Amino acid sequence: MVHHLQPLATLISMEPELSRQPPRPRVDPLAYVAIACACVFCCPFASLTGFIAGFVSWRRIRSSDGRLRGRNLAGSAMVLGLVMFPVQYFVSSSIESSQAELRKQGFQNTFEILFDTTAEGRGRSLEGILTAHEGRRPSVEQVDRFAEELQREFGRFRTVTVLNSAPLGSGIVGLTHQECAIYCSFESGTTTGAARCSVIGTGWSTPYNVRISTLQLTLPSGELRELVPGETIPADPTSSAAGGESR
């Protein structure tokens, strides 16, 4: 009888020791944050954040006296963040450079249409590069007068360069309203000025769609030549008819 009760007594005596065993170490939450940041591909600063968070987590785990685990996860985040940072920086720089070139080409296309007064279907072409400002936009006659005055003064238009720009607001996705300082080159001279326009991103390989609402260029004498909205955009006749019927 005593022989059979001995194992039970042994288990009872071990129970306090089992209850005193420390809990299983938990994974440091910062290690999860680090690996998640290191895996983000579209932002270089995310991978750099992953590297820093991984290093901090690795130090915390090392000094936790066994209360935290996840050293391998933190180390992986450090390695991945360090490798991905230059790759992501190169990719994002390439994308930014490509978009800047498309934006530049969009401005060039718009100004070529603006100054090409002899093109066939000019009215239709101008509709694609002019936009309204406070419900008004330049007429075809205003644009032709403006372009002819500038080309009499400077010769045939060549190139346009955007020196800097300030956003005035945004609309739908990919559309921004901007005020730009510009530099125009002609056959026999150059001039600077300002343009208020809408810039629409059209994709990864197509030049931006740039629409002008106002434009000012400076002559050598210091005079300004302005292209300003002159005609009111007519209301949609179908909407007017609908409004009349409802009244």
Short mmCIF file of C-alpha atoms in Angstrom, two decimals:
data_model
loop_
_atom_site.label_atom_id
_atom_site.label_comp_id
_atom_site.label_asym_id
_atom_site.label_seq_id
_atom_site.Cartn_x
_atom_site.Cartn_y
_atom_site.Cartn_z
CA MET A 1 0.00 0.00 0.00
CA VAL A 2 2.80 2.39 0.95
CA HIS A 3 4.61 1.38 -2.23
CA HIS A 4 1.60 2.42 -4.38
CA LEU A 5 1.18 5.78 -2.63
CA GLN A 6 4.81 6.81 -3.11
CA PRO A 7 4.47 8.06 -6.74
CA LEU A 8 1.41 10.12 -5.70
CA ALA A 9 3.38 11.69 -2.89
CA THR A 10 6.21 12.45 -5.32
CA LEU A 11 3.80 14.23 -7.71
CA ILE A 12 2.30 16.25 -4.88
CA SER A 13 5.75 17.31 -3.75
CA MET A 14 6.64 18.38 -7.35
CA GLU A 15 3.48 20.46 -7.84
CA PRO A 16 4.84 23.62 -6.14
CA GLU A 17 7.98 23.40 -8.29
CA LEU A 18 5.90 23.14 -11.49
CA SER A 19 3.81 26.15 -10.50
CA ARG A 20 7.01 28.14 -9.92
CA GLN A 21 8.34 27.54 -13.47
CA PRO A 22 8.61 30.83 -15.44
CA PRO A 23 6.11 31.39 -18.31
CA ARG A 24 7.21 30.78 -21.88
CA PRO A 25 8.93 33.87 -23.32
CA ARG A 26 6.77 35.92 -25.69
CA VAL A 27 7.90 37.28 -29.06
CA ASP A 28 8.84 40.94 -28.89
CA PRO A 29 6.04 42.87 -30.73
CA LEU A 30 8.63 45.27 -32.12
CA ALA A 31 10.16 42.38 -34.06
CA TYR A 32 6.84 41.94 -35.92
CA VAL A 33 6.72 45.67 -36.67
CA ALA A 34 10.30 45.58 -37.93
CA ILE A 35 9.77 42.71 -40.36
CA ALA A 36 6.52 44.26 -41.64
CA CYS A 37 8.24 47.59 -42.35
CA ALA A 38 11.22 45.91 -43.99
CA CYS A 39 8.90 44.10 -46.42
CA VAL A 40 7.19 47.29 -47.68
CA PHE A 41 8.51 47.74 -51.21
CA CYS A 42 7.10 51.09 -52.34
CA CYS A 43 8.69 53.34 -49.70
CA PRO A 44 12.45 53.44 -49.00
CA PHE A 45 11.93 54.96 -45.57
CA ALA A 46 9.80 51.97 -44.55
CA SER A 47 12.73 49.58 -45.08
CA LEU A 48 15.02 51.95 -43.16
CA THR A 49 12.45 52.00 -40.34
CA GLY A 50 12.40 48.19 -40.46
CA PHE A 51 16.18 48.06 -40.05
CA ILE A 52 16.15 50.47 -37.08
CA ALA A 53 13.19 48.73 -35.41
CA GLY A 54 14.86 45.35 -35.94
CA PHE A 55 18.06 46.57 -34.30
CA VAL A 56 16.16 48.00 -31.30
CA SER A 57 14.15 44.79 -30.97
CA TRP A 58 17.29 42.64 -31.15
CA ARG A 59 18.87 44.69 -28.34
CA ARG A 60 15.70 44.45 -26.24
CA ILE A 61 15.53 40.67 -26.65
CA ARG A 62 19.20 40.29 -25.82
CA SER A 63 18.87 42.26 -22.57
CA SER A 64 15.53 40.75 -21.48
CA ASP A 65 17.12 37.78 -19.62
CA GLY A 66 14.97 35.31 -21.53
CA ARG A 67 11.63 37.12 -21.07
CA LEU A 68 11.47 37.99 -24.80
CA ARG A 69 12.20 35.96 -27.88
CA GLY A 70 12.22 36.62 -31.62
CA ARG A 71 15.90 37.40 -32.13
CA ASN A 72 15.92 35.66 -35.52
CA LEU A 73 12.89 37.67 -36.65
CA ALA A 74 14.52 40.92 -35.58
CA GLY A 75 17.79 39.92 -37.27
CA SER A 76 15.93 39.10 -40.51
CA ALA A 77 14.28 42.51 -40.42
CA MET A 78 17.68 44.17 -40.05
CA VAL A 79 19.16 42.29 -43.01
CA LEU A 80 16.08 42.76 -45.22
CA GLY A 81 15.79 46.46 -44.38
CA LEU A 82 19.46 47.05 -45.12
CA VAL A 83 19.24 45.26 -48.48
CA MET A 84 15.90 46.75 -49.57
CA PHE A 85 16.68 50.40 -48.76
CA PRO A 86 19.03 51.07 -51.73
CA VAL A 87 16.85 48.97 -54.05
CA GLN A 88 13.70 50.88 -53.09
CA TYR A 89 15.50 54.22 -53.30
CA PHE A 90 16.69 53.43 -56.81
CA VAL A 91 13.21 52.31 -57.93
CA SER A 92 11.43 55.35 -56.44
CA SER A 93 14.04 57.71 -57.93
CA SER A 94 13.56 56.13 -61.35
CA ILE A 95 9.79 56.51 -61.11
CA GLU A 96 10.10 60.13 -60.00
CA SER A 97 12.51 60.91 -62.83
CA SER A 98 10.21 59.25 -65.36
CA GLN A 99 7.19 61.19 -64.12
CA ALA A 100 9.15 64.47 -64.24
CA GLU A 101 10.06 63.78 -67.88
CA LEU A 102 6.42 63.00 -68.75
CA ARG A 103 5.33 66.23 -67.05
CA LYS A 104 7.95 68.20 -68.98
CA GLN A 105 6.80 66.64 -72.26
CA GLY A 106 3.19 67.48 -71.39
CA PHE A 107 4.05 71.18 -70.98
CA GLN A 108 6.05 71.12 -74.22
CA ASN A 109 3.14 69.58 -76.16
CA THR A 110 0.68 72.14 -74.77
CA PHE A 111 2.85 75.14 -75.63
CA GLU A 112 3.57 73.81 -79.13
CA ILE A 113 -0.17 73.65 -79.77
CA LEU A 114 -0.64 77.10 -78.21
CA PHE A 115 1.87 78.79 -80.54
CA ASP A 116 1.10 76.79 -83.71
CA THR A 117 -1.36 79.27 -85.21
CA THR A 118 -1.33 77.66 -88.68
CA ALA A 119 -2.34 74.13 -87.62
CA GLU A 120 -5.45 72.59 -89.14
CA GLY A 121 -8.33 72.08 -86.74
CA ARG A 122 -6.82 74.63 -84.36
CA GLY A 123 -10.07 75.26 -82.51
CA ARG A 124 -10.43 71.59 -81.64
CA SER A 125 -6.77 71.37 -80.61
CA LEU A 126 -7.08 74.39 -78.33
CA GLU A 127 -10.09 72.85 -76.59
CA GLY A 128 -7.73 70.13 -75.37
CA ILE A 129 -5.20 72.54 -73.81
CA LEU A 130 -7.40 75.32 -72.37
CA THR A 131 -9.33 75.14 -69.15
CA ALA A 132 -11.70 77.48 -67.37
CA HIS A 133 -10.86 79.91 -64.59
CA GLU A 134 -13.85 81.16 -62.60
CA GLY A 135 -16.19 79.94 -65.32
CA ARG A 136 -14.33 81.66 -68.18
CA ARG A 137 -11.58 80.64 -70.58
CA PRO A 138 -9.59 82.29 -73.41
CA SER A 139 -11.20 82.30 -76.83
CA VAL A 140 -9.44 81.05 -79.98
CA GLU A 141 -9.10 84.67 -81.18
CA GLN A 142 -7.43 85.70 -77.91
CA VAL A 143 -4.99 82.79 -78.11
CA ASP A 144 -4.09 83.56 -81.73
CA ARG A 145 -3.55 87.24 -80.96
CA PHE A 146 -1.36 86.36 -77.97
CA ALA A 147 0.71 83.81 -79.91
CA GLU A 148 1.23 86.09 -82.91
CA GLU A 149 2.38 89.00 -80.72
CA LEU A 150 4.92 86.83 -78.95
CA GLN A 151 6.27 85.29 -82.16
CA ARG A 152 6.55 88.71 -83.84
CA GLU A 153 8.70 89.75 -80.89
CA PHE A 154 10.79 86.57 -80.39
CA GLY A 155 10.38 84.41 -83.49
CA ARG A 156 9.15 80.83 -83.66
CA PHE A 157 8.52 79.02 -80.38
CA ARG A 158 11.01 76.28 -79.39
CA THR A 159 10.83 75.02 -75.81
CA VAL A 160 9.28 75.67 -72.41
CA THR A 161 10.78 74.86 -69.01
CA VAL A 162 8.92 74.87 -65.69
CA LEU A 163 11.20 76.62 -63.18
CA ASN A 164 9.01 75.91 -60.15
CA SER A 165 5.37 75.34 -59.32
CA ALA A 166 3.00 75.76 -56.40
CA PRO A 167 -0.15 73.67 -56.00
CA LEU A 168 -3.41 75.60 -55.88
CA GLY A 169 -5.58 72.58 -55.13
CA SER A 170 -6.48 69.11 -56.38
CA GLY A 171 -9.48 67.50 -57.97
CA ILE A 172 -9.98 63.95 -59.12
CA VAL A 173 -7.19 61.42 -58.70
CA GLY A 174 -4.14 62.52 -60.72
CA LEU A 175 -5.35 66.13 -61.22
CA THR A 176 -3.65 69.13 -59.62
CA HIS A 177 -4.17 72.87 -60.17
CA GLN A 178 -0.85 74.67 -60.20
CA GLU A 179 0.69 78.10 -60.62
CA CYS A 180 3.99 77.70 -62.46
CA ALA A 181 6.95 79.95 -63.16
CA ILE A 182 8.05 79.19 -66.71
CA TYR A 183 10.93 79.95 -69.08
CA CYS A 184 10.16 80.02 -72.81
CA SER A 185 12.74 79.83 -75.57
CA PHE A 186 12.08 81.25 -79.06
CA GLU A 187 14.23 81.47 -82.18
CA SER A 188 15.49 84.96 -81.40
CA GLY A 189 15.03 85.36 -77.68
CA THR A 190 13.82 84.03 -74.37
CA THR A 191 11.26 85.15 -71.86
CA THR A 192 9.94 84.25 -68.44
CA GLY A 193 6.44 84.33 -67.07
CA ALA A 194 3.76 82.57 -65.08
CA ALA A 195 1.00 80.16 -65.96
CA ARG A 196 -2.02 78.90 -64.07
CA CYS A 197 -2.91 75.45 -65.27
CA SER A 198 -4.38 72.05 -64.54
CA VAL A 199 -1.95 69.13 -64.72
CA ILE A 200 -3.35 65.65 -65.19
CA GLY A 201 -1.21 62.53 -64.84
CA THR A 202 -2.18 60.02 -67.54
CA GLY A 203 -0.13 56.95 -66.68
CA TRP A 204 3.37 55.51 -66.66
CA SER A 205 4.33 56.22 -70.28
CA THR A 206 2.02 58.95 -71.63
CA PRO A 207 2.92 62.65 -71.29
CA TYR A 208 0.85 64.61 -68.79
CA ASN A 209 -2.22 66.47 -70.01
CA VAL A 210 -1.56 70.18 -69.26
CA ARG A 211 -4.43 72.68 -69.64
CA ILE A 212 -3.85 76.43 -69.35
CA SER A 213 -6.32 78.89 -67.83
CA THR A 214 -4.10 82.02 -67.63
CA LEU A 215 -0.63 82.86 -68.99
CA GLN A 216 1.67 85.87 -68.60
CA LEU A 217 4.97 86.41 -70.45
CA THR A 218 7.37 89.36 -70.15
CA LEU A 219 8.67 91.26 -73.19
CA PRO A 220 12.25 92.65 -73.30
CA SER A 221 10.80 96.12 -72.67
CA GLY A 222 9.33 94.89 -69.39
CA GLU A 223 5.75 94.87 -70.68
CA LEU A 224 3.50 91.94 -69.93
CA ARG A 225 1.61 89.95 -72.51
CA GLU A 226 -1.32 88.20 -70.88
CA LEU A 227 -3.59 85.40 -71.98
CA VAL A 228 -6.57 85.70 -69.68
CA PRO A 229 -10.06 84.16 -69.68
CA GLY A 230 -12.32 86.13 -71.97
CA GLU A 231 -15.41 84.14 -72.79
CA THR A 232 -17.96 82.54 -70.52
CA ILE A 233 -18.36 78.81 -70.98
CA PRO A 234 -21.94 78.27 -72.17
CA ALA A 235 -24.18 76.11 -70.02
CA ASP A 236 -25.21 72.70 -71.26
CA PRO A 237 -28.44 73.29 -73.26
CA THR A 238 -29.85 69.92 -72.21
CA SER A 239 -29.52 70.82 -68.53
CA SER A 240 -31.15 74.21 -69.18
CA ALA A 241 -34.04 72.55 -70.96
CA ALA A 242 -34.46 70.11 -68.14
CA GLY A 243 -34.46 72.97 -65.66
CA GLY A 244 -37.11 74.81 -67.69
CA GLU A 245 -39.38 71.77 -67.77
CA SER A 246 -39.07 71.29 -64.02
CA ARG A 247 -40.08 74.92 -63.49
#
